[in-house]
């Protein structure tokens, strides 16, 4: 019984995270940004969403929890370091390489689906 409950919890968390990413993606698209990649993986780690804002690459980490504050607390320093390395890997493949303008946004989503964006959150 415990294994099934754990599996159900895992599936629910996965689906909630996917729904949060969908909401954040719609938010950025509504602002006129172009989606470059979703759940992009490198050896360094995964980036939830990557957009083009003109010539700027926008790397977005999505955090979902019961409140905006709780979602913010889910971003750990170790993860920030992995995100930076993965972003460098992605930008290194762009035409201007690491000279490409880029920013790191943190997208926080609560249980009601409210999206709160912190631009340049991972400076």
PDB file of C-alpha atoms in Angstrom:
ATOM      1  CA  UNK A   1       0.000   0.000   0.000  1.00  0.00           C
ATOM      2  CA  UNK A   2       2.843   2.401   0.799  1.00  0.00           C
ATOM      3  CA  UNK A   3       4.431   1.890  -2.637  1.00  0.00           C
ATOM      4  CA  UNK A   4       1.183   2.764  -4.411  1.00  0.00           C
ATOM      5  CA  UNK A   5       0.683   5.860  -2.273  1.00  0.00           C
ATOM      6  CA  UNK A   6       4.256   6.933  -3.015  1.00  0.00           C
ATOM      7  CA  UNK A   7       3.731   6.314  -6.740  1.00  0.00           C
ATOM      8  CA  UNK A   8       0.480   8.310  -6.670  1.00  0.00           C
ATOM      9  CA  UNK A   9       2.221  11.171  -4.865  1.00  0.00           C
ATOM     10  CA  UNK A  10       5.056  11.097  -7.395  1.00  0.00           C
ATOM     11  CA  UNK A  11       2.630  11.163 -10.323  1.00  0.00           C
ATOM     12  CA  UNK A  12       0.638  14.008  -8.749  1.00  0.00           C
ATOM     13  CA  UNK A  13       3.824  16.016  -8.171  1.00  0.00           C
ATOM     14  CA  UNK A  14       4.950  15.404 -11.753  1.00  0.00           C
ATOM     15  CA  UNK A  15       1.585  16.506 -13.163  1.00  0.00           C
ATOM     16  CA  UNK A  16       1.473  19.579 -10.917  1.00  0.00           C
ATOM     17  CA  UNK A  17       4.976  20.534 -12.055  1.00  0.00           C
ATOM     18  CA  UNK A  18       4.056  20.057 -15.717  1.00  0.00           C
ATOM     19  CA  UNK A  19       0.935  22.209 -15.256  1.00  0.00           C
ATOM     20  CA  UNK A  20       3.046  24.903 -13.576  1.00  0.00           C
ATOM     21  CA  UNK A  21       5.503  24.859 -16.496  1.00  0.00           C
ATOM     22  CA  UNK A  22       2.573  25.154 -18.932  1.00  0.00           C
ATOM     23  CA  UNK A  23       1.237  28.202 -17.065  1.00  0.00           C
ATOM     24  CA  UNK A  24       4.660  29.851 -17.008  1.00  0.00           C
ATOM     25  CA  UNK A  25       5.213  29.108 -20.694  1.00  0.00           C
ATOM     26  CA  UNK A  26       1.869  30.747 -21.564  1.00  0.00           C
ATOM     27  CA  UNK A  27       2.835  33.764 -19.443  1.00  0.00           C
ATOM     28  CA  UNK A  28       6.075  34.319 -21.361  1.00  0.00           C
ATOM     29  CA  UNK A  29       4.463  33.661 -24.743  1.00  0.00           C
ATOM     30  CA  UNK A  30       1.776  36.225 -23.902  1.00  0.00           C
ATOM     31  CA  UNK A  31       4.599  38.719 -23.279  1.00  0.00           C
ATOM     32  CA  UNK A  32       5.867  38.068 -26.803  1.00  0.00           C
ATOM     33  CA  UNK A  33       8.906  35.902 -26.023  1.00  0.00           C
ATOM     34  CA  UNK A  34       9.684  32.926 -28.264  1.00  0.00           C
ATOM     35  CA  UNK A  35      10.142  29.466 -26.780  1.00  0.00           C
ATOM     36  CA  UNK A  36      13.574  28.036 -27.579  1.00  0.00           C
ATOM     37  CA  UNK A  37      13.472  24.836 -25.512  1.00  0.00           C
ATOM     38  CA  UNK A  38      11.444  23.112 -22.837  1.00  0.00           C
ATOM     39  CA  UNK A  39      13.169  20.863 -20.275  1.00  0.00           C
ATOM     40  CA  UNK A  40      16.525  21.209 -21.978  1.00  0.00           C
ATOM     41  CA  UNK A  41      19.149  18.836 -20.597  1.00  0.00           C
ATOM     42  CA  UNK A  42      22.902  18.968 -20.580  1.00  0.00           C
ATOM     43  CA  UNK A  43      25.470  17.062 -18.558  1.00  0.00           C
ATOM     44  CA  UNK A  44      25.334  19.899 -16.023  1.00  0.00           C
ATOM     45  CA  UNK A  45      21.582  19.729 -15.459  1.00  0.00           C
ATOM     46  CA  UNK A  46      18.138  20.598 -16.769  1.00  0.00           C
ATOM     47  CA  UNK A  47      16.642  23.992 -17.504  1.00  0.00           C
ATOM     48  CA  UNK A  48      12.856  24.068 -17.336  1.00  0.00           C
ATOM     49  CA  UNK A  49      12.213  26.709 -20.010  1.00  0.00           C
ATOM     50  CA  UNK A  50      14.407  28.751 -22.335  1.00  0.00           C
ATOM     51  CA  UNK A  51      13.062  31.709 -24.298  1.00  0.00           C
ATOM     52  CA  UNK A  52      14.330  34.271 -26.764  1.00  0.00           C
ATOM     53  CA  UNK A  53      13.545  37.869 -25.834  1.00  0.00           C
ATOM     54  CA  UNK A  54      14.953  39.543 -28.919  1.00  0.00           C
ATOM     55  CA  UNK A  55      18.650  38.634 -28.828  1.00  0.00           C
ATOM     56  CA  UNK A  56      18.546  37.780 -25.110  1.00  0.00           C
ATOM     57  CA  UNK A  57      18.289  34.210 -23.857  1.00  0.00           C
ATOM     58  CA  UNK A  58      15.963  33.905 -20.877  1.00  0.00           C
ATOM     59  CA  UNK A  59      16.510  30.824 -18.716  1.00  0.00           C
ATOM     60  CA  UNK A  60      13.545  30.073 -16.465  1.00  0.00           C
ATOM     61  CA  UNK A  61      13.491  27.824 -13.421  1.00  0.00           C
ATOM     62  CA  UNK A  62       9.913  26.933 -12.421  1.00  0.00           C
ATOM     63  CA  UNK A  63       9.109  26.168  -8.789  1.00  0.00           C
ATOM     64  CA  UNK A  64       5.642  25.032  -7.705  1.00  0.00           C
ATOM     65  CA  UNK A  65       4.391  24.727  -4.151  1.00  0.00           C
ATOM     66  CA  UNK A  66       1.340  25.504  -2.028  1.00  0.00           C
ATOM     67  CA  UNK A  67       2.413  29.168  -1.741  1.00  0.00           C
ATOM     68  CA  UNK A  68       4.742  31.549  -3.552  1.00  0.00           C
ATOM     69  CA  UNK A  69       6.974  31.705  -0.451  1.00  0.00           C
ATOM     70  CA  UNK A  70       7.202  27.926  -0.203  1.00  0.00           C
ATOM     71  CA  UNK A  71       7.994  27.692  -3.928  1.00  0.00           C
ATOM     72  CA  UNK A  72      10.812  30.220  -3.517  1.00  0.00           C
ATOM     73  CA  UNK A  73      12.303  28.211  -0.667  1.00  0.00           C
ATOM     74  CA  UNK A  74      12.602  25.166  -2.960  1.00  0.00           C
ATOM     75  CA  UNK A  75      15.480  26.685  -4.945  1.00  0.00           C
ATOM     76  CA  UNK A  76      18.716  25.513  -3.357  1.00  0.00           C
ATOM     77  CA  UNK A  77      22.232  26.941  -3.930  1.00  0.00           C
ATOM     78  CA  UNK A  78      23.442  23.632  -5.379  1.00  0.00           C
ATOM     79  CA  UNK A  79      20.683  23.805  -7.990  1.00  0.00           C
ATOM     80  CA  UNK A  80      21.551  27.415  -8.871  1.00  0.00           C
ATOM     81  CA  UNK A  81      25.117  26.320  -9.607  1.00  0.00           C
ATOM     82  CA  UNK A  82      23.859  23.519 -11.893  1.00  0.00           C
ATOM     83  CA  UNK A  83      21.503  25.917 -13.667  1.00  0.00           C
ATOM     84  CA  UNK A  84      24.351  28.327 -14.379  1.00  0.00           C
ATOM     85  CA  UNK A  85      26.514  25.555 -15.820  1.00  0.00           C
ATOM     86  CA  UNK A  86      23.675  24.246 -17.978  1.00  0.00           C
ATOM     87  CA  UNK A  87      22.921  27.783 -19.220  1.00  0.00           C
ATOM     88  CA  UNK A  88      26.575  28.273 -20.139  1.00  0.00           C
ATOM     89  CA  UNK A  89      26.427  25.032 -22.096  1.00  0.00           C
ATOM     90  CA  UNK A  90      23.289  26.151 -23.960  1.00  0.00           C
ATOM     91  CA  UNK A  91      24.568  29.673 -24.646  1.00  0.00           C
ATOM     92  CA  UNK A  92      27.910  28.298 -25.784  1.00  0.00           C
ATOM     93  CA  UNK A  93      26.092  26.724 -28.723  1.00  0.00           C
ATOM     94  CA  UNK A  94      24.459  30.031 -29.758  1.00  0.00           C
ATOM     95  CA  UNK A  95      25.952  32.066 -32.629  1.00  0.00           C
ATOM     96  CA  UNK A  96      27.528  34.576 -30.205  1.00  0.00           C
ATOM     97  CA  UNK A  97      28.473  31.895 -27.714  1.00  0.00           C
ATOM     98  CA  UNK A  98      28.981  33.081 -24.147  1.00  0.00           C
ATOM     99  CA  UNK A  99      28.802  36.695 -25.353  1.00  0.00           C
ATOM    100  CA  UNK A 100      25.050  36.183 -25.812  1.00  0.00           C
ATOM    101  CA  UNK A 101      22.992  38.362 -23.493  1.00  0.00           C
ATOM    102  CA  UNK A 102      21.166  36.203 -20.982  1.00  0.00           C
ATOM    103  CA  UNK A 103      19.153  36.381 -17.810  1.00  0.00           C
ATOM    104  CA  UNK A 104      17.889  33.887 -15.265  1.00  0.00           C
ATOM    105  CA  UNK A 105      14.288  34.184 -14.106  1.00  0.00           C
ATOM    106  CA  UNK A 106      12.618  32.329 -11.281  1.00  0.00           C
ATOM    107  CA  UNK A 107       8.962  31.514 -11.931  1.00  0.00           C
ATOM    108  CA  UNK A 108       6.982  30.712  -8.797  1.00  0.00           C
ATOM    109  CA  UNK A 109       3.579  29.041  -8.986  1.00  0.00           C
ATOM    110  CA  UNK A 110       1.190  28.449  -6.083  1.00  0.00           C
ATOM    111  CA  UNK A 111      -1.647  25.934  -5.675  1.00  0.00           C
ATOM    112  CA  UNK A 112      -4.160  28.362  -7.208  1.00  0.00           C
ATOM    113  CA  UNK A 113      -2.031  28.605 -10.368  1.00  0.00           C
ATOM    114  CA  UNK A 114      -0.870  32.155  -9.697  1.00  0.00           C
ATOM    115  CA  UNK A 115       2.420  32.843 -11.462  1.00  0.00           C
ATOM    116  CA  UNK A 116       4.974  35.229  -9.975  1.00  0.00           C
ATOM    117  CA  UNK A 117       8.097  35.994 -12.016  1.00  0.00           C
ATOM    118  CA  UNK A 118      11.338  37.214 -10.495  1.00  0.00           C
ATOM    119  CA  UNK A 119      13.441  38.533 -13.375  1.00  0.00           C
ATOM    120  CA  UNK A 120      17.211  38.299 -13.036  1.00  0.00           C
ATOM    121  CA  UNK A 121      16.703  36.245  -9.892  1.00  0.00           C
ATOM    122  CA  UNK A 122      19.873  34.211 -10.250  1.00  0.00           C
ATOM    123  CA  UNK A 123      22.452  36.958 -10.775  1.00  0.00           C
TER     124      UNK A 123
END
